[in-house]
Short mmCIF file of C-alpha atoms in Angstrom, two decimals:
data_model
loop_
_atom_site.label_atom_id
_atom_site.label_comp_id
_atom_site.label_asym_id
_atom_site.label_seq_id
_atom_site.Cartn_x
_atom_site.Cartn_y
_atom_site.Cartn_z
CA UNK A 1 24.53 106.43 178.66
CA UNK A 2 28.04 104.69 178.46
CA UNK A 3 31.07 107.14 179.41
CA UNK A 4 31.77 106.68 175.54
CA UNK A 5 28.55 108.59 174.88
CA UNK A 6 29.23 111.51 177.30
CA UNK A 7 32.38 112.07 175.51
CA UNK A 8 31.01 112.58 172.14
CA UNK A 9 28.66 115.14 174.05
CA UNK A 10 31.34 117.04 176.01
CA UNK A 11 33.74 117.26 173.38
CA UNK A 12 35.62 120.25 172.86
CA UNK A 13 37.41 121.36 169.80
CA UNK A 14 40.57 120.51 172.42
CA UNK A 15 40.49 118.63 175.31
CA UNK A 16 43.87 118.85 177.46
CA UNK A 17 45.76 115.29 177.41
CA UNK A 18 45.64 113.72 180.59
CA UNK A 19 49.94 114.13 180.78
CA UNK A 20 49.35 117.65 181.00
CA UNK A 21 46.51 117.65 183.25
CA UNK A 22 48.68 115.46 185.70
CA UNK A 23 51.98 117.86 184.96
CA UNK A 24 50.02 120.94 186.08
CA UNK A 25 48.74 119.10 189.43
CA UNK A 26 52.53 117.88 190.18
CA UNK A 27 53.59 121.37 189.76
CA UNK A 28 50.72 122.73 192.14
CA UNK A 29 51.25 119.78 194.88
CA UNK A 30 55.42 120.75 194.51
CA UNK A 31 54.38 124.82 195.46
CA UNK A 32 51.92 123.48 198.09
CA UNK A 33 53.86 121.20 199.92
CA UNK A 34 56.95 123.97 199.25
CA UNK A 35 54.21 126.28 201.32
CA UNK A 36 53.29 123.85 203.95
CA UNK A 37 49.55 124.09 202.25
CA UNK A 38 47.12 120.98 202.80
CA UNK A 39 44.55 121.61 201.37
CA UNK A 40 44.27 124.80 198.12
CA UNK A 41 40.55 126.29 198.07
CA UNK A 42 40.26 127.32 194.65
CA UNK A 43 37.31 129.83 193.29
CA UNK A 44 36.81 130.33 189.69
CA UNK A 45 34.09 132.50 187.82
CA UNK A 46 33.04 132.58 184.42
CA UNK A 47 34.99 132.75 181.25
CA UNK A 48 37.23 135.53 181.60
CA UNK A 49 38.96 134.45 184.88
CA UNK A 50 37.71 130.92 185.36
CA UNK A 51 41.23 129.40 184.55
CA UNK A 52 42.13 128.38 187.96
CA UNK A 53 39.85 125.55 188.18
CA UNK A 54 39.79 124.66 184.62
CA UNK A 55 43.81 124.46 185.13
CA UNK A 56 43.52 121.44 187.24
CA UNK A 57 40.50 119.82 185.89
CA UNK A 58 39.84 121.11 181.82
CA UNK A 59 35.95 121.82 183.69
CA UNK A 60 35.12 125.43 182.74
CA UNK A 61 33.36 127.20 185.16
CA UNK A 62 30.08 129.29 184.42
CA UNK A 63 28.41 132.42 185.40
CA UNK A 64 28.39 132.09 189.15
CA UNK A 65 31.10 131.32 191.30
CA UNK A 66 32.50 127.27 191.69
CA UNK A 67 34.79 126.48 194.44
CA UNK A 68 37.77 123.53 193.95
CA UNK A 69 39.04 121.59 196.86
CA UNK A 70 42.49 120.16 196.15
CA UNK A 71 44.70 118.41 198.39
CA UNK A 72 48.14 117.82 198.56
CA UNK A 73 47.18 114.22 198.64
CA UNK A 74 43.71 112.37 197.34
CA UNK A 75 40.55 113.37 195.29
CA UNK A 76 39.02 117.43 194.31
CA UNK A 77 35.82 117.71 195.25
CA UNK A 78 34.27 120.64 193.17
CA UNK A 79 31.30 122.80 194.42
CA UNK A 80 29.14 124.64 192.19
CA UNK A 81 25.41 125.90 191.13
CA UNK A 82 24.25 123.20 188.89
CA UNK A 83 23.25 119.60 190.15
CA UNK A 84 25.71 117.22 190.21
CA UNK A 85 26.29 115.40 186.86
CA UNK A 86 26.15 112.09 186.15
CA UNK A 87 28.81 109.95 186.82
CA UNK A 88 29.94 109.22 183.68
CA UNK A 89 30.53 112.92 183.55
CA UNK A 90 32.64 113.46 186.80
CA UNK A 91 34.76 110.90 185.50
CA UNK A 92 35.59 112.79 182.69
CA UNK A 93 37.09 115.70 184.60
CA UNK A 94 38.27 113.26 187.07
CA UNK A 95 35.80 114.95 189.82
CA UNK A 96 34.63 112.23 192.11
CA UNK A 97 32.91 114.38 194.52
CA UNK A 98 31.16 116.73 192.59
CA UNK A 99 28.36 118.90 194.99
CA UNK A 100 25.90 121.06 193.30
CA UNK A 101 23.46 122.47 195.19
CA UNK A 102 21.19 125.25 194.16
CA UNK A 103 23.41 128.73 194.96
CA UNK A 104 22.97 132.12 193.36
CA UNK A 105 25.51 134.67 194.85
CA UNK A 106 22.64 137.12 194.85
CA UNK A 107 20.31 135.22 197.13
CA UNK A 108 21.80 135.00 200.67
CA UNK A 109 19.76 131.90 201.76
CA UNK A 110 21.68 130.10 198.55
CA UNK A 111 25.18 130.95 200.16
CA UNK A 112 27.40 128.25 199.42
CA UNK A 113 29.57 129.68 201.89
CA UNK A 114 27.88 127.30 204.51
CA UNK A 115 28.70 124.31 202.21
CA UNK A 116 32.14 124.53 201.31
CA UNK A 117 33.05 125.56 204.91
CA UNK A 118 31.92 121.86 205.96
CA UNK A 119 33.37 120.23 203.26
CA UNK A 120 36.67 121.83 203.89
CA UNK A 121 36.09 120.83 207.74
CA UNK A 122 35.40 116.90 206.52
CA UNK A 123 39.37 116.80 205.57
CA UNK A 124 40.61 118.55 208.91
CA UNK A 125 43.32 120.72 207.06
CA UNK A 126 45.87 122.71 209.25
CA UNK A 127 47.09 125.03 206.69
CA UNK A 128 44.03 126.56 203.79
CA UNK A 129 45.44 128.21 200.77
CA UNK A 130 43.06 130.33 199.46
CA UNK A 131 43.12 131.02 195.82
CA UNK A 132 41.23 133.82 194.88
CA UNK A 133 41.78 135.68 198.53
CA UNK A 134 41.73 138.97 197.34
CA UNK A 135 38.28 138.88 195.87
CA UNK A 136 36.43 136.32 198.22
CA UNK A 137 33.22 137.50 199.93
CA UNK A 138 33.30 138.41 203.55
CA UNK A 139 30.44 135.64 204.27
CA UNK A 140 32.83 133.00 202.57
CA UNK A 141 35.18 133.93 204.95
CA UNK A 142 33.75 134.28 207.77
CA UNK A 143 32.03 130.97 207.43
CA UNK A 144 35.39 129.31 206.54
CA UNK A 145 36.60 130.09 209.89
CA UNK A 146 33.90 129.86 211.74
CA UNK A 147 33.77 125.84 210.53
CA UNK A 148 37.43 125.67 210.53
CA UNK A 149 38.88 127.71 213.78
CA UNK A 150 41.73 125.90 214.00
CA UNK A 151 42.96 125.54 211.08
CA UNK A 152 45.41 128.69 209.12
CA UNK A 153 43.93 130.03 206.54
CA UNK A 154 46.43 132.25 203.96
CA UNK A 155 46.88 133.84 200.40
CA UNK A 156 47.64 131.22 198.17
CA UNK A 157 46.49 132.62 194.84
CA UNK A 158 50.20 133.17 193.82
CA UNK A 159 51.02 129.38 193.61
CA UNK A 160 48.20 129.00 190.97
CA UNK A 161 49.83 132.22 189.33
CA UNK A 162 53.54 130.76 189.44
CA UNK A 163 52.60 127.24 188.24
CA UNK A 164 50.27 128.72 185.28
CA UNK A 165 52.57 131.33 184.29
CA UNK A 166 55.06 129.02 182.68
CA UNK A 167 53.54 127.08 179.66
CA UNK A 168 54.03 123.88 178.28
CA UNK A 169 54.69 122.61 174.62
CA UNK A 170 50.72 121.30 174.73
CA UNK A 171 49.66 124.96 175.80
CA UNK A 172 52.27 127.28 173.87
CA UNK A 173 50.26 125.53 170.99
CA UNK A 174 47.00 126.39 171.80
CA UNK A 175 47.99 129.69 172.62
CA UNK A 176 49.56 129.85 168.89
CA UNK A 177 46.11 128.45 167.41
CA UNK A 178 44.37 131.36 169.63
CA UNK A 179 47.05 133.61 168.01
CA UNK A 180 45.65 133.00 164.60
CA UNK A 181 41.81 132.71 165.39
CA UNK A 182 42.48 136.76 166.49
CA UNK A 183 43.91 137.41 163.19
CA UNK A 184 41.01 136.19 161.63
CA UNK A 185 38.83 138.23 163.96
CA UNK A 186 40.69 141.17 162.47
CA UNK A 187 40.44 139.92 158.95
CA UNK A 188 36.73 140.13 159.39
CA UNK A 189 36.65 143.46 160.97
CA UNK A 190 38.61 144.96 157.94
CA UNK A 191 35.97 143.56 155.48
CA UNK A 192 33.20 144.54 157.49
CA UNK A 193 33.79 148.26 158.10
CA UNK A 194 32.00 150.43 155.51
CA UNK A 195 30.20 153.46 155.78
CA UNK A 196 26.91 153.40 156.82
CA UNK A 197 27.33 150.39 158.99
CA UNK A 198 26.70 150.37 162.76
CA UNK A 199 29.51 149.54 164.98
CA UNK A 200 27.67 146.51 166.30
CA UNK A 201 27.03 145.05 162.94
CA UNK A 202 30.96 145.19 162.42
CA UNK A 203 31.14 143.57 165.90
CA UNK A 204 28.89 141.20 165.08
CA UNK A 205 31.03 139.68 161.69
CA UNK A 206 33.85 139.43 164.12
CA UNK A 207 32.41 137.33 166.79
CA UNK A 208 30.67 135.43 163.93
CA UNK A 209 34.31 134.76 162.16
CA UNK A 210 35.86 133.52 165.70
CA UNK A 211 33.55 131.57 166.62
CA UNK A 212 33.77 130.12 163.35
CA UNK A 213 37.52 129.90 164.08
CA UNK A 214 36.97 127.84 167.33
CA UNK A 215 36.57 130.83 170.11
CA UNK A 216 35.32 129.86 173.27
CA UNK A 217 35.57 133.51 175.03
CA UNK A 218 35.31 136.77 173.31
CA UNK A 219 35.64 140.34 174.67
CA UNK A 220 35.47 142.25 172.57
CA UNK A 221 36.24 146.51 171.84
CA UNK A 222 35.43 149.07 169.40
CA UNK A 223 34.85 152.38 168.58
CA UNK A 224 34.41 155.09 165.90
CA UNK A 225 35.08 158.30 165.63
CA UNK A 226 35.26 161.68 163.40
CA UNK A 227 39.37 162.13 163.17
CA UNK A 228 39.16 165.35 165.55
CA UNK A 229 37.80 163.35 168.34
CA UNK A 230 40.08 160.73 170.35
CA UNK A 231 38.83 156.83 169.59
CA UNK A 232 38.73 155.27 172.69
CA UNK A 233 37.44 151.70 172.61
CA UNK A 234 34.14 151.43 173.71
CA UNK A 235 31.91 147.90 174.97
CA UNK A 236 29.05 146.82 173.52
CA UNK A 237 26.12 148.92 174.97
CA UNK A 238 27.47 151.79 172.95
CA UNK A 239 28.09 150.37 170.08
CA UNK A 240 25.24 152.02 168.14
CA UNK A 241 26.95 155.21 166.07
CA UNK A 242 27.12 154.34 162.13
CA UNK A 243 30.37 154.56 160.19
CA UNK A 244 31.09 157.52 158.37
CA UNK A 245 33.98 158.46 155.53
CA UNK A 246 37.13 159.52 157.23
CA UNK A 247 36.31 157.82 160.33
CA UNK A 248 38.87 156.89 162.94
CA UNK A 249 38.16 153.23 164.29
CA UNK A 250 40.00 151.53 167.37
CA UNK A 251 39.47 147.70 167.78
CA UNK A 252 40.56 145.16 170.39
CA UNK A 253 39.72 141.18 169.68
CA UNK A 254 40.54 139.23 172.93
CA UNK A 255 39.79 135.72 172.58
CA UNK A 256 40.47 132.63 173.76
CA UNK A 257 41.15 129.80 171.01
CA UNK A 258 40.34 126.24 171.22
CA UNK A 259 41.58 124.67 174.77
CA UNK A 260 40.49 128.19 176.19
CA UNK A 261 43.94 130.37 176.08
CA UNK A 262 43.52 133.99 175.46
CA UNK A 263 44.97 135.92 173.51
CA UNK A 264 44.63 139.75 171.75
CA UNK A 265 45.47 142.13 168.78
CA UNK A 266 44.47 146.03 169.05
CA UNK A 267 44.68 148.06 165.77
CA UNK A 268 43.41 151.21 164.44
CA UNK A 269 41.33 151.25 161.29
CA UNK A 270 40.80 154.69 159.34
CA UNK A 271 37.85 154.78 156.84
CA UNK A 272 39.87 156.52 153.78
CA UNK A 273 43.24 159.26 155.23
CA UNK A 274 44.49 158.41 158.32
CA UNK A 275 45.55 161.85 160.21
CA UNK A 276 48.58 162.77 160.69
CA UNK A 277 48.06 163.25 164.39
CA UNK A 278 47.33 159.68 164.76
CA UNK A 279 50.16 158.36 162.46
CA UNK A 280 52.84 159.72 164.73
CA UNK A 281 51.01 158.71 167.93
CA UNK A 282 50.57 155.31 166.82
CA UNK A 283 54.14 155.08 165.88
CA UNK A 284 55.35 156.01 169.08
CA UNK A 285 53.19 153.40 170.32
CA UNK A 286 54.81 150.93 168.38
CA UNK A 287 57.97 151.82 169.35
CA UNK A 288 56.79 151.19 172.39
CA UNK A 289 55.99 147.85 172.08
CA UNK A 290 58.56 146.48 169.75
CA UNK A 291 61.17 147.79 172.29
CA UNK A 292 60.07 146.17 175.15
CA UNK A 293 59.39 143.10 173.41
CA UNK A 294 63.60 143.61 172.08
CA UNK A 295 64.22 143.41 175.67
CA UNK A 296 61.72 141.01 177.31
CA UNK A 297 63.32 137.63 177.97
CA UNK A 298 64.15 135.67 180.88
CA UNK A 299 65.16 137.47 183.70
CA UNK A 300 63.80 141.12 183.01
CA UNK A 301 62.12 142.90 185.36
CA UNK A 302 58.42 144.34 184.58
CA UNK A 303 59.80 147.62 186.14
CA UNK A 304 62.62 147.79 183.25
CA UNK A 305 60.11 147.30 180.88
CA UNK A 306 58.10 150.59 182.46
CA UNK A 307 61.45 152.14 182.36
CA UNK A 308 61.89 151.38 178.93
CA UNK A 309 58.11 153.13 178.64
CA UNK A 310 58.79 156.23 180.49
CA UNK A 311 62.24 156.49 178.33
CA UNK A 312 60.58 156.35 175.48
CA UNK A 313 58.40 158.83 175.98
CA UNK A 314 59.76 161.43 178.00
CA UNK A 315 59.68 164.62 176.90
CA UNK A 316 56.77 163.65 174.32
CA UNK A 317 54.18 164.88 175.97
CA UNK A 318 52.47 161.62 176.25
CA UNK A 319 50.09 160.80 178.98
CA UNK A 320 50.30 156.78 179.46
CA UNK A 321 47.54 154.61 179.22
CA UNK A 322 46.48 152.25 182.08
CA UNK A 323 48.98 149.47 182.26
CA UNK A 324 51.62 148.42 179.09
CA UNK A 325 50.69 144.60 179.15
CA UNK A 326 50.56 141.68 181.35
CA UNK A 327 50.83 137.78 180.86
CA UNK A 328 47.49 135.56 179.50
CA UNK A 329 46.76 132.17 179.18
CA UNK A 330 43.27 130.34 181.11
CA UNK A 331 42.65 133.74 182.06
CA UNK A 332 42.39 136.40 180.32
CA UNK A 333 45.06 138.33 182.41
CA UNK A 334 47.95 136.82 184.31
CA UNK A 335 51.04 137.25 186.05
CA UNK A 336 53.84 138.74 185.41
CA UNK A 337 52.03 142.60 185.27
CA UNK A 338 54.02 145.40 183.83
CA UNK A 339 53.83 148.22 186.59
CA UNK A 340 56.49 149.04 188.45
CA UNK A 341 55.36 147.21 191.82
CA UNK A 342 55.68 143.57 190.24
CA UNK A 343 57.88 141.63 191.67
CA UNK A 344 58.19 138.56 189.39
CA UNK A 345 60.36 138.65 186.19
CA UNK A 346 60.07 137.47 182.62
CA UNK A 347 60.29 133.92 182.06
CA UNK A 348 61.06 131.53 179.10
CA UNK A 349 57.19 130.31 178.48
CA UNK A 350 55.54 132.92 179.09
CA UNK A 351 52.56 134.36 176.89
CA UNK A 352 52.26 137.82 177.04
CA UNK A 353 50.15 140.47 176.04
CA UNK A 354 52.06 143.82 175.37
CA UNK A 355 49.56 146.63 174.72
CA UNK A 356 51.17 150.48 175.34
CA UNK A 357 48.67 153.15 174.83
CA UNK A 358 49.76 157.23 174.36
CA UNK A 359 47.64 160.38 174.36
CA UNK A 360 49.31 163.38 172.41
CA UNK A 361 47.38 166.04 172.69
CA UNK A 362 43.87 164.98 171.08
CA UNK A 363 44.92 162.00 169.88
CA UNK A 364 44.93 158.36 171.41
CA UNK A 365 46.65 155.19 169.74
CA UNK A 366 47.30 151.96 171.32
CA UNK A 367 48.50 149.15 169.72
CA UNK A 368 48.92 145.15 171.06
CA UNK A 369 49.72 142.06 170.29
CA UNK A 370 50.83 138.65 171.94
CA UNK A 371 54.33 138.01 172.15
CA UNK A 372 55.81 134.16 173.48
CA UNK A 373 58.90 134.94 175.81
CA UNK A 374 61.82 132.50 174.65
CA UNK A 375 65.41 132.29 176.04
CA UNK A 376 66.59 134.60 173.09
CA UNK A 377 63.74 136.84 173.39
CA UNK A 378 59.79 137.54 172.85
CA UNK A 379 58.15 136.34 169.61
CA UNK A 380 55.29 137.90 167.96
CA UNK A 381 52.67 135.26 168.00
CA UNK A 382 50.01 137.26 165.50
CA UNK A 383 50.40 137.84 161.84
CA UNK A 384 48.13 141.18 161.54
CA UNK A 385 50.73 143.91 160.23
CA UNK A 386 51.86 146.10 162.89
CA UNK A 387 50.41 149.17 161.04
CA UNK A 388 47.22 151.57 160.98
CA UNK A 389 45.09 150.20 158.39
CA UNK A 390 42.99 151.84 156.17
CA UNK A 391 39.55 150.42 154.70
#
């Protein structure tokens, strides 16, 4: 097959332009040199949190884990379960060395451990950043310095976080397009919620209508409820109650678009009244939101923006949910986190996902969306109504 051929086969909906592609590797080899860092050891798994790798290459990692090398200087070589692909192929994600020996992460004599440890000793680094070093195994480890005692081996996972934080004009657009395959997501969900319907058939029209839209990644919540119960979102393997009149719903769509940026929409929808308990929860919810997002621009601190939460809703008798929102982009959840402990602050570029949740008394309501942080502000990114919405 000519590399022509391969192309037609590999094509995406987006592939990232090779400007980009080398902008994101200057950026990484400016923080790694800044670091003293030879040599970056990069893991990626799956679709959700894969980004890392894909960052640097467009390659999207599978199921089990792949591991990146990438020097300050020279070639990647990439290390991962499936055989090595053609040439042709390697080309195309500018992977020259591309190792794939037969590894499953459940099978200890498949531990590719063993063979990234020597090909990390073949380039004789002095100083390993490890991205991904709160989550590696403690084989991987040990077997990284076991081949590599002399070298120093540290965190580096925040230097892929810093440089992938900020977006350019190529992302900010795919992040938009995600944006709007969400809201069609939600457009589906609204048509397909009906009494007498099982929650997974709903679920079902929605990932049919994104994929449709040009989803790559979907995870996906929902839940239904009598109104006297509280609607927590629920995952798939319990998505098996059927829809009844005066139902309370609660939905989350988190996908990523074409080019792989996530992004997500939450929304309540009520199956004829929508209670009065839930009306004022969800408001203050909203509140919520649209108030940090009034004061989320460059500069802000994610502890102001729990401030601004705990302001809000003091005195309200509100128990928070877990976290208010965080940053997306190649994976599903990135820096900067809003809890009080984060020590980076908003940028201009960044895409983030605001999502406050409240409990009143009996009654839960959450509410997010994706907001783009610009110099005079955060911008809304979805066009679903910032409402409770009622089928």
């Amino acid at each position: 097959m000519e590399k022509t051929e391969f192309h037609d086969i590999l094509k995406r909906r987006h592939q990232v332009s090779p400007m980009d592609l080398e902008r994101r590797r200057k950026v990484v080899r400016s923080l790694m040199e800044r670091r003293g860092i030879d040599l970056l050891l990069i893991q990626s798994v799956g679709n959700f949190m894969g980004g890392y790798i894909r960052y640097l290459t467009d390659y999207q990692t599978s199921f089990e884990v792949s591991t990146l090398l990438f020097p300050i200087e020279g070639e990647m070589t990439l290390i991962g379960h499936r055989p090595p692909p053609p040439q042709p192929i390697r080309m195309f994600y500018d992977i020259k060395d591309w190792r794939g020996p037969p590894l499953n992460s459940s099978l200890s004599f498949t531990e590719d451990a063993k063979i990234v440890a020597k090909a990390v000793k073949e380039r004789k680094p002095s100083v390993i950043g490890l991205v991904g070093f709160p989550i590696a195994s403690v084989v991987f480890y040990e077997y990284l310095l076991k081949e590599n005692p002399t070298a120093q081996i540290i965190d580096a996972t925040d230097v892929l976080h810093e440089a992938m934080m900020i977006k350019s004009e190529e992302e900010i657009k795919l992040i938009k397009e995600s944006a709007a395959v969400v809201d069609i997501g939600f457009e589906a969900a609204l048509r397909a919620i009906k009494p007498g319907r099982k929650e997974y058939e709903v679920m079902a029209d929605v990932q049919h209508a994104v994929l449709l839209a040009g989803s790559e990644a979907q995870l996906l919540g929902f839940a239904s409820t009598p109104p006297n119960i509280p609607c927590f979102m629920r995952m798939a393997d319990t998505w098996t109650r059927t829809i009844k009149d005066g139902d309370v719903c609660t939905i989350m769509i988190e996908c990523s678009g074409p080019g792989g940026y996530f992004t997500q929409i939450g929304r309540h929808i009520c199956v004829g009244k929508v209670p009065k308990e839930l009306e004022e929860a969800f408001n203050l919810a909203k509140e919520v939101q649209c108030e940090i997002a009034r004061i989320l621009r460059p500069g802000i601190s994610m502890r102001e923006c729990c401030d601004k939460f705990n302001e809000i809703s003091k005195g309200a008798g509100i128990i928070t949910g877990a976290g208010i929102g965080h940053g997306q982009g190649l994976n599903i959840l990135e820096k900067p986190i809003m809890l009080p402990d984060e020590i980076i602050k908003a940028e201009s570029n960044v895409n983030m996902a605001i999502h406050p949740s409240v409990i009143i008394d009996k009654t839960y309501a959450w509410i997010c969306d994706n907001y783009l942080i610009t110099e005079t502000g955060a911008k809304r990114l979805h066009k679903t109504p910032q409402e409770i919405f009622v089928v």
